[in-house]
Amino acid sequence: MIPLRDDNPSRSPPVATVALIGACVAVFLRMASLDGPALLAFITAYGAVPARLLADPLGAAPTLVTHMFLHGGWVHLLGNMLYLWIFGDNVEDLMGHMGFVAFYLLSGVAAVLTHTLLAPLSDRPLVGASGAVAGVLGAYLVLFPRARILSLVPMGLFTRVVAVPAVVFLPLWFVLQLVSGLASLDGQAEMVAWWAHVGGFVAGVLLVPVFVRRRRPRW
């Protein structure tokens, strides 16, 4: 399922959400301007490498944050930004702008740590906002389970636009990440850091009470 929008209007401008999207786009444009060796050096310097995090925690600590703003291609970037745009504004609405940014970054850090725990010897840089965005999805599920997500659903040779409740859409998304993560435990290299998604989502669910003291009344 591909989310298109939700039926859950926010009450305040999503300043932080837009700023995070803008930062990711700006960094991606910077990466697109680099040639092969320079791009590789950029990704190596700012991506989160599990083996490096364990060998030099203090030196590699900044990559716990910087990796969230790097992306491996247009599809990677657009997919993450689509999810952030659809689900981020409502979560930001209840957390406030600065609270949302702190929540987003903490979810991304939790995602990296989960990935590192499951792949401690990996020397492949982890890049992308997926883990942080997964945290936003987890928070959205807790806060707005009754919201409906207008989604593009493939049905054989055809596709159909269906309004799917968040309490169905988001757990299905999580189960897909979990199953894919379990399948990756056979030791083969994976292009997608499934466990980062799982860790970010769980962190998002657990962090909601810390950042949201009063929920918005049901619409």
PDB file of C-alpha atoms in Angstrom:
ATOM      1  CA  MET A   1       0.000   0.000   0.000  1.00  0.00           C
ATOM      2  CA  ILE A   2       1.199   3.487  -0.862  1.00  0.00           C
ATOM      3  CA  PRO A   3      -0.185   6.268   1.354  1.00  0.00           C
ATOM      4  CA  LEU A   4      -1.506   9.329  -0.464  1.00  0.00           C
ATOM      5  CA  ARG A   5      -2.914  11.422   2.391  1.00  0.00           C
ATOM      6  CA  ASP A   6      -4.830  11.124   5.645  1.00  0.00           C
ATOM      7  CA  ASP A   7      -8.176  12.555   6.767  1.00  0.00           C
ATOM      8  CA  ASN A   8      -6.659  14.068   9.899  1.00  0.00           C
ATOM      9  CA  PRO A   9      -6.158  17.849   9.588  1.00  0.00           C
ATOM     10  CA  SER A  10      -3.612  19.519  11.854  1.00  0.00           C
ATOM     11  CA  ARG A  11      -4.324  22.708  13.771  1.00  0.00           C
ATOM     12  CA  SER A  12      -0.915  24.357  13.444  1.00  0.00           C
ATOM     13  CA  PRO A  13       1.534  24.769  10.545  1.00  0.00           C
ATOM     14  CA  PRO A  14       3.955  21.799  10.362  1.00  0.00           C
ATOM     15  CA  VAL A  15       7.026  24.009  10.597  1.00  0.00           C
ATOM     16  CA  ALA A  16       9.375  21.312  11.887  1.00  0.00           C
ATOM     17  CA  THR A  17       8.143  18.706   9.412  1.00  0.00           C
ATOM     18  CA  VAL A  18       8.722  21.053   6.492  1.00  0.00           C
ATOM     19  CA  ALA A  19      12.146  22.035   7.864  1.00  0.00           C
ATOM     20  CA  LEU A  20      13.218  18.382   8.158  1.00  0.00           C
ATOM     21  CA  ILE A  21      12.042  17.667   4.618  1.00  0.00           C
ATOM     22  CA  GLY A  22      13.881  20.748   3.372  1.00  0.00           C
ATOM     23  CA  ALA A  23      17.087  19.676   5.135  1.00  0.00           C
ATOM     24  CA  CYS A  24      16.929  16.188   3.600  1.00  0.00           C
ATOM     25  CA  VAL A  25      16.327  17.609   0.129  1.00  0.00           C
ATOM     26  CA  ALA A  26      19.169  20.114   0.518  1.00  0.00           C
ATOM     27  CA  VAL A  27      21.617  17.413   1.603  1.00  0.00           C
ATOM     28  CA  PHE A  28      20.505  15.168  -1.248  1.00  0.00           C
ATOM     29  CA  LEU A  29      21.108  17.947  -3.783  1.00  0.00           C
ATOM     30  CA  ARG A  30      24.559  18.412  -2.281  1.00  0.00           C
ATOM     31  CA  MET A  31      25.219  14.684  -2.682  1.00  0.00           C
ATOM     32  CA  ALA A  32      23.987  14.800  -6.274  1.00  0.00           C
ATOM     33  CA  SER A  33      26.623  17.448  -7.043  1.00  0.00           C
ATOM     34  CA  LEU A  34      29.493  15.174  -5.986  1.00  0.00           C
ATOM     35  CA  ASP A  35      31.392  12.807  -8.254  1.00  0.00           C
ATOM     36  CA  GLY A  36      31.995   9.127  -7.451  1.00  0.00           C
ATOM     37  CA  PRO A  37      34.999   9.275  -5.065  1.00  0.00           C
ATOM     38  CA  ALA A  38      33.783  12.452  -3.363  1.00  0.00           C
ATOM     39  CA  LEU A  39      30.279  11.013  -2.919  1.00  0.00           C
ATOM     40  CA  LEU A  40      31.668   7.813  -1.428  1.00  0.00           C
ATOM     41  CA  ALA A  41      33.806   9.833   0.998  1.00  0.00           C
ATOM     42  CA  PHE A  42      30.769  11.943   1.957  1.00  0.00           C
ATOM     43  CA  ILE A  43      28.612   8.882   2.669  1.00  0.00           C
ATOM     44  CA  THR A  44      31.416   7.186   4.587  1.00  0.00           C
ATOM     45  CA  ALA A  45      31.996  10.286   6.701  1.00  0.00           C
ATOM     46  CA  TYR A  46      28.357  11.032   7.569  1.00  0.00           C
ATOM     47  CA  GLY A  47      26.671   7.621   7.323  1.00  0.00           C
ATOM     48  CA  ALA A  48      26.307   5.504  10.465  1.00  0.00           C
ATOM     49  CA  VAL A  49      28.612   2.472  10.282  1.00  0.00           C
ATOM     50  CA  PRO A  50      27.890  -0.137  13.003  1.00  0.00           C
ATOM     51  CA  ALA A  51      31.470  -1.407  13.198  1.00  0.00           C
ATOM     52  CA  ARG A  52      32.792   2.154  13.527  1.00  0.00           C
ATOM     53  CA  LEU A  53      30.195   3.056  16.165  1.00  0.00           C
ATOM     54  CA  LEU A  54      31.337   0.130  18.310  1.00  0.00           C
ATOM     55  CA  ALA A  55      35.049   0.693  17.728  1.00  0.00           C
ATOM     56  CA  ASP A  56      34.988   4.470  18.305  1.00  0.00           C
ATOM     57  CA  PRO A  57      31.699   5.490  19.974  1.00  0.00           C
ATOM     58  CA  LEU A  58      32.713   9.066  20.712  1.00  0.00           C
ATOM     59  CA  GLY A  59      34.267   9.739  17.324  1.00  0.00           C
ATOM     60  CA  ALA A  60      31.369   8.210  15.412  1.00  0.00           C
ATOM     61  CA  ALA A  61      28.604   9.642  17.629  1.00  0.00           C
ATOM     62  CA  PRO A  62      27.736  12.537  15.254  1.00  0.00           C
ATOM     63  CA  THR A  63      26.760  10.007  12.575  1.00  0.00           C
ATOM     64  CA  LEU A  64      23.881   8.901  14.797  1.00  0.00           C
ATOM     65  CA  VAL A  65      22.225  12.133  13.640  1.00  0.00           C
ATOM     66  CA  THR A  66      23.861  12.979  10.316  1.00  0.00           C
ATOM     67  CA  HIS A  67      22.885   9.681   8.694  1.00  0.00           C
ATOM     68  CA  MET A  68      19.200  10.690   8.849  1.00  0.00           C
ATOM     69  CA  PHE A  69      19.716  13.425   6.279  1.00  0.00           C
ATOM     70  CA  LEU A  70      21.501  11.289   3.662  1.00  0.00           C
ATOM     71  CA  HIS A  71      19.658   9.201   1.062  1.00  0.00           C
ATOM     72  CA  GLY A  72      20.749   6.653  -1.487  1.00  0.00           C
ATOM     73  CA  GLY A  73      18.656   7.909  -4.408  1.00  0.00           C
ATOM     74  CA  TRP A  74      15.523   9.774  -5.476  1.00  0.00           C
ATOM     75  CA  VAL A  75      13.211   6.847  -4.723  1.00  0.00           C
ATOM     76  CA  HIS A  76      14.699   6.483  -1.232  1.00  0.00           C
ATOM     77  CA  LEU A  77      14.337  10.204  -0.581  1.00  0.00           C
ATOM     78  CA  LEU A  78      10.832  10.617  -2.001  1.00  0.00           C
ATOM     79  CA  GLY A  79       9.498   7.553  -0.190  1.00  0.00           C
ATOM     80  CA  ASN A  80      10.722   8.763   3.188  1.00  0.00           C
ATOM     81  CA  MET A  81       9.583  12.324   2.623  1.00  0.00           C
ATOM     82  CA  LEU A  82       6.126  11.189   1.506  1.00  0.00           C
ATOM     83  CA  TYR A  83       5.612   9.292   4.758  1.00  0.00           C
ATOM     84  CA  LEU A  84       7.035  12.157   6.810  1.00  0.00           C
ATOM     85  CA  TRP A  85       4.745  14.672   5.097  1.00  0.00           C
ATOM     86  CA  ILE A  86       1.592  12.583   5.561  1.00  0.00           C
ATOM     87  CA  PHE A  87       2.137  11.497   9.159  1.00  0.00           C
ATOM     88  CA  GLY A  88       4.495  14.107  10.590  1.00  0.00           C
ATOM     89  CA  ASP A  89       2.202  17.132  10.735  1.00  0.00           C
ATOM     90  CA  ASN A  90      -0.312  15.561  13.126  1.00  0.00           C
ATOM     91  CA  VAL A  91       2.358  14.206  15.462  1.00  0.00           C
ATOM     92  CA  GLU A  92       4.083  17.591  15.443  1.00  0.00           C
ATOM     93  CA  ASP A  93       0.716  19.206  16.187  1.00  0.00           C
ATOM     94  CA  LEU A  94       0.591  17.458  19.572  1.00  0.00           C
ATOM     95  CA  MET A  95       4.301  17.520  20.417  1.00  0.00           C
ATOM     96  CA  GLY A  96       5.074  21.072  19.378  1.00  0.00           C
ATOM     97  CA  HIS A  97       7.773  22.053  16.903  1.00  0.00           C
ATOM     98  CA  MET A  98      10.860  21.579  19.085  1.00  0.00           C
ATOM     99  CA  GLY A  99       9.442  18.554  20.845  1.00  0.00           C
ATOM    100  CA  PHE A 100       8.770  16.914  17.491  1.00  0.00           C
ATOM    101  CA  VAL A 101      12.327  17.531  16.301  1.00  0.00           C
ATOM    102  CA  ALA A 102      13.727  15.998  19.503  1.00  0.00           C
ATOM    103  CA  PHE A 103      11.364  13.029  19.172  1.00  0.00           C
ATOM    104  CA  TYR A 104      12.302  12.548  15.513  1.00  0.00           C
ATOM    105  CA  LEU A 105      16.034  12.577  16.244  1.00  0.00           C
ATOM    106  CA  LEU A 106      15.709  10.211  19.209  1.00  0.00           C
ATOM    107  CA  SER A 107      13.710   7.776  17.068  1.00  0.00           C
ATOM    108  CA  GLY A 108      16.441   7.901  14.430  1.00  0.00           C
ATOM    109  CA  VAL A 109      19.139   7.242  17.037  1.00  0.00           C
ATOM    110  CA  ALA A 110      17.149   4.285  18.399  1.00  0.00           C
ATOM    111  CA  ALA A 111      16.889   2.953  14.857  1.00  0.00           C
ATOM    112  CA  VAL A 112      20.669   3.058  14.367  1.00  0.00           C
ATOM    113  CA  LEU A 113      21.322   1.396  17.714  1.00  0.00           C
ATOM    114  CA  THR A 114      18.873  -1.391  16.882  1.00  0.00           C
ATOM    115  CA  HIS A 115      20.543  -1.927  13.517  1.00  0.00           C
ATOM    116  CA  THR A 116      23.972  -1.925  15.170  1.00  0.00           C
ATOM    117  CA  LEU A 117      22.853  -4.464  17.759  1.00  0.00           C
ATOM    118  CA  LEU A 118      21.700  -6.862  15.021  1.00  0.00           C
ATOM    119  CA  ALA A 119      24.616  -6.193  12.633  1.00  0.00           C
ATOM    120  CA  PRO A 120      27.569  -5.198  14.849  1.00  0.00           C
ATOM    121  CA  LEU A 121      30.257  -6.151  12.331  1.00  0.00           C
ATOM    122  CA  SER A 122      28.717  -4.354   9.354  1.00  0.00           C
ATOM    123  CA  ASP A 123      30.974  -1.812   7.664  1.00  0.00           C
ATOM    124  CA  ARG A 124      28.226  -0.588   5.326  1.00  0.00           C
ATOM    125  CA  PRO A 125      27.124   3.001   6.064  1.00  0.00           C
ATOM    126  CA  LEU A 126      23.504   3.291   7.139  1.00  0.00           C
ATOM    127  CA  VAL A 127      21.841   6.303   5.500  1.00  0.00           C
ATOM    128  CA  GLY A 128      18.302   7.627   5.319  1.00  0.00           C
ATOM    129  CA  ALA A 129      15.491   9.032   7.417  1.00  0.00           C
ATOM    130  CA  SER A 130      13.623   5.709   7.451  1.00  0.00           C
ATOM    131  CA  GLY A 131      14.279   4.931  11.112  1.00  0.00           C
ATOM    132  CA  ALA A 132      13.236   8.382  12.308  1.00  0.00           C
ATOM    133  CA  VAL A 133      10.166   8.331  10.060  1.00  0.00           C
ATOM    134  CA  ALA A 134       9.301   4.891  11.459  1.00  0.00           C
ATOM    135  CA  GLY A 135       9.226   6.536  14.875  1.00  0.00           C
ATOM    136  CA  VAL A 136       6.709   9.051  13.549  1.00  0.00           C
ATOM    137  CA  LEU A 137       4.550   6.179  12.273  1.00  0.00           C
ATOM    138  CA  GLY A 138       4.660   4.514  15.685  1.00  0.00           C
ATOM    139  CA  ALA A 139       3.578   7.737  17.388  1.00  0.00           C
ATOM    140  CA  TYR A 140       0.800   8.271  14.842  1.00  0.00           C
ATOM    141  CA  LEU A 141      -0.573   4.803  15.555  1.00  0.00           C
ATOM    142  CA  VAL A 142      -0.754   5.544  19.286  1.00  0.00           C
ATOM    143  CA  LEU A 143      -2.216   9.027  18.877  1.00  0.00           C
ATOM    144  CA  PHE A 144      -4.539   8.639  15.902  1.00  0.00           C
ATOM    145  CA  PRO A 145      -5.564   4.994  15.519  1.00  0.00           C
ATOM    146  CA  ARG A 146      -8.958   5.951  14.075  1.00  0.00           C
ATOM    147  CA  ALA A 147      -7.587   8.210  11.352  1.00  0.00           C
ATOM    148  CA  ARG A 148      -8.003   6.901   7.833  1.00  0.00           C
ATOM    149  CA  ILE A 149      -5.150   6.743   5.351  1.00  0.00           C
ATOM    150  CA  LEU A 150      -6.104   7.146   1.709  1.00  0.00           C
ATOM    151  CA  SER A 151      -3.877   4.534   0.082  1.00  0.00           C
ATOM    152  CA  LEU A 152      -3.087   3.169  -3.347  1.00  0.00           C
ATOM    153  CA  VAL A 153      -3.604  -0.583  -3.102  1.00  0.00           C
ATOM    154  CA  PRO A 154      -2.357  -2.914  -5.889  1.00  0.00           C
ATOM    155  CA  MET A 155      -4.961  -5.516  -6.900  1.00  0.00           C
ATOM    156  CA  GLY A 156      -3.472  -7.760  -9.536  1.00  0.00           C
ATOM    157  CA  LEU A 157      -3.292  -5.858 -12.810  1.00  0.00           C
ATOM    158  CA  PHE A 158      -5.167  -2.925 -11.327  1.00  0.00           C
ATOM    159  CA  THR A 159      -4.790  -0.519  -8.420  1.00  0.00           C
ATOM    160  CA  ARG A 160      -7.487   0.965  -6.247  1.00  0.00           C
ATOM    161  CA  VAL A 161      -7.585   3.926  -3.882  1.00  0.00           C
ATOM    162  CA  VAL A 162      -8.877   2.771  -0.489  1.00  0.00           C
ATOM    163  CA  ALA A 163      -9.302   4.554   2.849  1.00  0.00           C
ATOM    164  CA  VAL A 164      -7.486   2.287   5.327  1.00  0.00           C
ATOM    165  CA  PRO A 165      -7.728   2.909   9.095  1.00  0.00           C
ATOM    166  CA  ALA A 166      -4.399   3.789  10.673  1.00  0.00           C
ATOM    167  CA  VAL A 167      -4.906   0.938  13.140  1.00  0.00           C
ATOM    168  CA  VAL A 168      -4.750  -1.408  10.139  1.00  0.00           C
ATOM    169  CA  PHE A 169      -2.280   0.376   7.834  1.00  0.00           C
ATOM    170  CA  LEU A 170       0.492   0.995  10.355  1.00  0.00           C
ATOM    171  CA  PRO A 171       0.568  -2.430  12.057  1.00  0.00           C
ATOM    172  CA  LEU A 172       0.680  -4.030   8.599  1.00  0.00           C
ATOM    173  CA  TRP A 173       3.627  -1.791   7.725  1.00  0.00           C
ATOM    174  CA  PHE A 174       5.382  -2.783  10.967  1.00  0.00           C
ATOM    175  CA  VAL A 175       4.772  -6.501  10.464  1.00  0.00           C
ATOM    176  CA  LEU A 176       6.273  -6.259   6.966  1.00  0.00           C
ATOM    177  CA  GLN A 177       9.433  -4.668   8.399  1.00  0.00           C
ATOM    178  CA  LEU A 178       9.630  -7.256  11.180  1.00  0.00           C
ATOM    179  CA  VAL A 179       9.185 -10.225   8.836  1.00  0.00           C
ATOM    180  CA  SER A 180      11.768  -8.801   6.448  1.00  0.00           C
ATOM    181  CA  GLY A 181      14.139  -8.231   9.364  1.00  0.00           C
ATOM    182  CA  LEU A 182      13.752 -11.798  10.570  1.00  0.00           C
ATOM    183  CA  ALA A 183      14.394 -13.046   7.051  1.00  0.00           C
ATOM    184  CA  SER A 184      17.627 -11.021   6.941  1.00  0.00           C
ATOM    185  CA  LEU A 185      19.065 -12.833   9.966  1.00  0.00           C
ATOM    186  CA  ASP A 186      20.422 -15.566   7.680  1.00  0.00           C
ATOM    187  CA  GLY A 187      23.626 -13.533   7.505  1.00  0.00           C
ATOM    188  CA  GLN A 188      23.284 -12.304   3.931  1.00  0.00           C
ATOM    189  CA  ALA A 189      23.953  -8.638   3.218  1.00  0.00           C
ATOM    190  CA  GLU A 190      20.784  -6.552   2.959  1.00  0.00           C
ATOM    191  CA  MET A 191      20.361  -3.299   1.048  1.00  0.00           C
ATOM    192  CA  VAL A 192      17.525  -2.284   3.406  1.00  0.00           C
ATOM    193  CA  ALA A 193      18.144  -1.930   7.151  1.00  0.00           C
ATOM    194  CA  TRP A 194      14.876  -3.548   8.228  1.00  0.00           C
ATOM    195  CA  TRP A 195      15.801  -3.638  11.904  1.00  0.00           C
ATOM    196  CA  ALA A 196      16.360   0.119  11.888  1.00  0.00           C
ATOM    197  CA  HIS A 197      12.721   0.479  10.828  1.00  0.00           C
ATOM    198  CA  VAL A 198      11.600  -1.887  13.589  1.00  0.00           C
ATOM    199  CA  GLY A 199      13.669  -0.100  16.235  1.00  0.00           C
ATOM    200  CA  GLY A 200      12.508   3.333  15.148  1.00  0.00           C
ATOM    201  CA  PHE A 201       8.839   2.305  15.185  1.00  0.00           C
ATOM    202  CA  VAL A 202       9.056   0.752  18.654  1.00  0.00           C
ATOM    203  CA  ALA A 203      10.919   3.814  19.950  1.00  0.00           C
ATOM    204  CA  GLY A 204       8.193   6.043  18.546  1.00  0.00           C
ATOM    205  CA  VAL A 205       5.488   4.082  20.363  1.00  0.00           C
ATOM    206  CA  LEU A 206       7.401   4.158  23.656  1.00  0.00           C
ATOM    207  CA  LEU A 207       8.354   7.841  23.467  1.00  0.00           C
ATOM    208  CA  VAL A 208       4.822   9.178  22.963  1.00  0.00           C
ATOM    209  CA  PRO A 209       4.060   9.605  26.700  1.00  0.00           C
ATOM    210  CA  VAL A 210       7.280  11.577  27.118  1.00  0.00           C
ATOM    211  CA  PHE A 211       6.457  14.107  24.416  1.00  0.00           C
ATOM    212  CA  VAL A 212       2.658  14.249  24.507  1.00  0.00           C
ATOM    213  CA  ARG A 213       1.135  15.108  27.870  1.00  0.00           C
ATOM    214  CA  ARG A 214      -2.348  16.061  26.618  1.00  0.00           C
ATOM    215  CA  ARG A 215      -3.969  14.524  23.570  1.00  0.00           C
ATOM    216  CA  ARG A 216      -6.196  16.364  21.153  1.00  0.00           C
ATOM    217  CA  PRO A 217      -9.910  15.564  21.549  1.00  0.00           C
ATOM    218  CA  ARG A 218     -11.292  13.045  19.052  1.00  0.00           C
ATOM    219  CA  TRP A 219     -12.533  14.665  15.884  1.00  0.00           C
TER     220      TRP A 219
END
